[in-house]
Amino acid sequence: MNNFVWQESDSQDFIDYGRYFVPQREAQLQMIADLIPQPTGEAHILELSCGEGLLAQTLLRRFPSVTVHGYDISPAMLEQAQLRLAHFGQRFVTRQFDLN
């Protein structure tokens, strides 16, 4: 059993060093997006643990009719995601959410 509890300091570390923690993450994001069929109209995607918004960014770019709802426990991650995706306007919606 893992008793690890995410802390806000973990969020900042991941924002700063995530590109090193996850090798080839851009390729991984593209592979995930490739698995999602093209919507035939307005659609909504729920991303749990959205982090700094990298997957949401990939999805919003690929699917112009999609709104992504990004949920995360970390205020720092949500703030970073909101900054990254502000130009998508109402197509990116965030909410602080604890999976526990």
PDB file of C-alpha atoms in Angstrom:
ATOM      1  CA  MET A   1       0.000   0.000   0.000  1.00  0.00           C
ATOM      2  CA  ASN A   2       1.261   3.448  -0.893  1.00  0.00           C
ATOM      3  CA  ASN A   3       0.682   6.200   1.674  1.00  0.00           C
ATOM      4  CA  PHE A   4       2.093   9.008  -0.472  1.00  0.00           C
ATOM      5  CA  VAL A   5       0.109  12.252  -0.243  1.00  0.00           C
ATOM      6  CA  TRP A   6       0.590  14.891  -2.951  1.00  0.00           C
ATOM      7  CA  GLN A   7       1.846  18.217  -1.611  1.00  0.00           C
ATOM      8  CA  GLU A   8       1.846  21.617  -3.324  1.00  0.00           C
ATOM      9  CA  SER A   9       5.654  21.521  -3.344  1.00  0.00           C
ATOM     10  CA  ASP A  10       5.357  18.368  -5.476  1.00  0.00           C
ATOM     11  CA  SER A  11       3.269  20.363  -7.941  1.00  0.00           C
ATOM     12  CA  GLN A  12       5.903  23.039  -8.332  1.00  0.00           C
ATOM     13  CA  ASP A  13       8.625  20.420  -8.760  1.00  0.00           C
ATOM     14  CA  PHE A  14       6.596  18.745 -11.493  1.00  0.00           C
ATOM     15  CA  ILE A  15       5.919  22.073 -13.225  1.00  0.00           C
ATOM     16  CA  ASP A  16       9.635  22.874 -13.132  1.00  0.00           C
ATOM     17  CA  TYR A  17      11.036  19.428 -13.974  1.00  0.00           C
ATOM     18  CA  GLY A  18       8.196  17.417 -15.540  1.00  0.00           C
ATOM     19  CA  ARG A  19       9.844  17.380 -18.944  1.00  0.00           C
ATOM     20  CA  TYR A  20      12.669  15.393 -17.311  1.00  0.00           C
ATOM     21  CA  PHE A  21      10.412  13.145 -15.196  1.00  0.00           C
ATOM     22  CA  VAL A  22       8.393  11.972 -18.217  1.00  0.00           C
ATOM     23  CA  PRO A  23      10.611  11.106 -21.193  1.00  0.00           C
ATOM     24  CA  GLN A  24       9.074  11.840 -24.597  1.00  0.00           C
ATOM     25  CA  ARG A  25       5.943  13.264 -23.028  1.00  0.00           C
ATOM     26  CA  GLU A  26       5.001  15.201 -26.174  1.00  0.00           C
ATOM     27  CA  ALA A  27       4.953  11.933 -28.120  1.00  0.00           C
ATOM     28  CA  GLN A  28       2.878  10.339 -25.350  1.00  0.00           C
ATOM     29  CA  LEU A  29       0.369  13.206 -25.503  1.00  0.00           C
ATOM     30  CA  GLN A  30       0.028  12.774 -29.271  1.00  0.00           C
ATOM     31  CA  MET A  31      -0.523   9.020 -28.860  1.00  0.00           C
ATOM     32  CA  ILE A  32      -3.303   9.644 -26.337  1.00  0.00           C
ATOM     33  CA  ALA A  33      -4.949  12.178 -28.644  1.00  0.00           C
ATOM     34  CA  ASP A  34      -4.686   9.695 -31.534  1.00  0.00           C
ATOM     35  CA  LEU A  35      -6.865   7.262 -29.558  1.00  0.00           C
ATOM     36  CA  ILE A  36      -9.769   9.722 -29.344  1.00  0.00           C
ATOM     37  CA  PRO A  37     -12.133   9.694 -32.326  1.00  0.00           C
ATOM     38  CA  GLN A  38     -12.887  13.001 -34.033  1.00  0.00           C
ATOM     39  CA  PRO A  39     -16.112  14.393 -32.488  1.00  0.00           C
ATOM     40  CA  THR A  40     -19.020  14.994 -34.872  1.00  0.00           C
ATOM     41  CA  GLY A  41     -20.104  18.167 -33.126  1.00  0.00           C
ATOM     42  CA  GLU A  42     -19.758  19.868 -29.798  1.00  0.00           C
ATOM     43  CA  ALA A  43     -18.176  17.534 -27.253  1.00  0.00           C
ATOM     44  CA  HIS A  44     -16.833  17.605 -23.702  1.00  0.00           C
ATOM     45  CA  ILE A  45     -13.787  15.783 -22.364  1.00  0.00           C
ATOM     46  CA  LEU A  46     -13.159  15.340 -18.645  1.00  0.00           C
ATOM     47  CA  GLU A  47      -9.489  15.165 -17.724  1.00  0.00           C
ATOM     48  CA  LEU A  48      -8.876  14.023 -14.153  1.00  0.00           C
ATOM     49  CA  SER A  49      -5.549  15.143 -12.682  1.00  0.00           C
ATOM     50  CA  CYS A  50      -5.027  17.594 -15.545  1.00  0.00           C
ATOM     51  CA  GLY A  51      -1.823  18.968 -14.075  1.00  0.00           C
ATOM     52  CA  GLU A  52      -0.390  21.906 -15.962  1.00  0.00           C
ATOM     53  CA  GLY A  53      -2.709  21.381 -18.936  1.00  0.00           C
ATOM     54  CA  LEU A  54      -0.433  19.692 -21.459  1.00  0.00           C
ATOM     55  CA  LEU A  55      -2.903  17.008 -22.553  1.00  0.00           C
ATOM     56  CA  ALA A  56      -5.753  19.520 -22.563  1.00  0.00           C
ATOM     57  CA  GLN A  57      -3.676  21.765 -24.825  1.00  0.00           C
ATOM     58  CA  THR A  58      -3.062  18.907 -27.242  1.00  0.00           C
ATOM     59  CA  LEU A  59      -6.768  18.017 -27.307  1.00  0.00           C
ATOM     60  CA  LEU A  60      -7.971  21.599 -27.702  1.00  0.00           C
ATOM     61  CA  ARG A  61      -5.631  22.142 -30.633  1.00  0.00           C
ATOM     62  CA  ARG A  62      -6.648  18.921 -32.332  1.00  0.00           C
ATOM     63  CA  PHE A  63     -10.412  19.125 -31.741  1.00  0.00           C
ATOM     64  CA  PRO A  64     -11.794  22.654 -32.330  1.00  0.00           C
ATOM     65  CA  SER A  65     -15.335  21.727 -31.216  1.00  0.00           C
ATOM     66  CA  VAL A  66     -14.244  20.250 -27.865  1.00  0.00           C
ATOM     67  CA  THR A  67     -14.419  21.736 -24.378  1.00  0.00           C
ATOM     68  CA  VAL A  68     -11.994  20.194 -21.897  1.00  0.00           C
ATOM     69  CA  HIS A  69     -12.892  20.130 -18.205  1.00  0.00           C
ATOM     70  CA  GLY A  70      -9.637  19.893 -16.270  1.00  0.00           C
ATOM     71  CA  TYR A  71      -9.865  18.682 -12.668  1.00  0.00           C
ATOM     72  CA  ASP A  72      -6.909  18.589 -10.297  1.00  0.00           C
ATOM     73  CA  ILE A  73      -6.307  18.701  -6.542  1.00  0.00           C
ATOM     74  CA  SER A  74      -3.458  21.200  -6.876  1.00  0.00           C
ATOM     75  CA  PRO A  75      -4.179  24.940  -7.042  1.00  0.00           C
ATOM     76  CA  ALA A  76      -0.669  25.466  -8.466  1.00  0.00           C
ATOM     77  CA  MET A  77      -1.302  23.009 -11.289  1.00  0.00           C
ATOM     78  CA  LEU A  78      -4.696  24.523 -12.072  1.00  0.00           C
ATOM     79  CA  GLU A  79      -3.221  28.018 -12.125  1.00  0.00           C
ATOM     80  CA  GLN A  80      -0.482  26.883 -14.509  1.00  0.00           C
ATOM     81  CA  ALA A  81      -3.056  25.181 -16.743  1.00  0.00           C
ATOM     82  CA  GLN A  82      -5.256  28.282 -16.789  1.00  0.00           C
ATOM     83  CA  LEU A  83      -2.295  30.447 -17.796  1.00  0.00           C
ATOM     84  CA  ARG A  84      -1.209  27.995 -20.497  1.00  0.00           C
ATOM     85  CA  LEU A  85      -4.718  27.662 -21.956  1.00  0.00           C
ATOM     86  CA  ALA A  86      -6.191  31.140 -21.433  1.00  0.00           C
ATOM     87  CA  HIS A  87      -6.326  31.750 -25.193  1.00  0.00           C
ATOM     88  CA  PHE A  88      -8.832  28.881 -25.530  1.00  0.00           C
ATOM     89  CA  GLY A  89     -11.319  30.903 -23.469  1.00  0.00           C
ATOM     90  CA  GLN A  90     -14.404  28.999 -22.326  1.00  0.00           C
ATOM     91  CA  ARG A  91     -13.206  25.823 -24.061  1.00  0.00           C
ATOM     92  CA  PHE A  92     -11.051  25.034 -21.023  1.00  0.00           C
ATOM     93  CA  VAL A  93     -12.776  24.869 -17.638  1.00  0.00           C
ATOM     94  CA  THR A  94     -10.991  23.993 -14.394  1.00  0.00           C
ATOM     95  CA  ARG A  95     -12.110  22.734 -11.037  1.00  0.00           C
ATOM     96  CA  GLN A  96     -10.214  21.796  -7.908  1.00  0.00           C
ATOM     97  CA  PHE A  97     -11.066  18.191  -7.166  1.00  0.00           C
ATOM     98  CA  ASP A  98      -9.778  15.505  -4.802  1.00  0.00           C
ATOM     99  CA  LEU A  99     -10.069  11.910  -6.011  1.00  0.00           C
ATOM    100  CA  ASN A 100      -9.959  10.576  -2.447  1.00  0.00           C
TER     101      ASN A 100
END
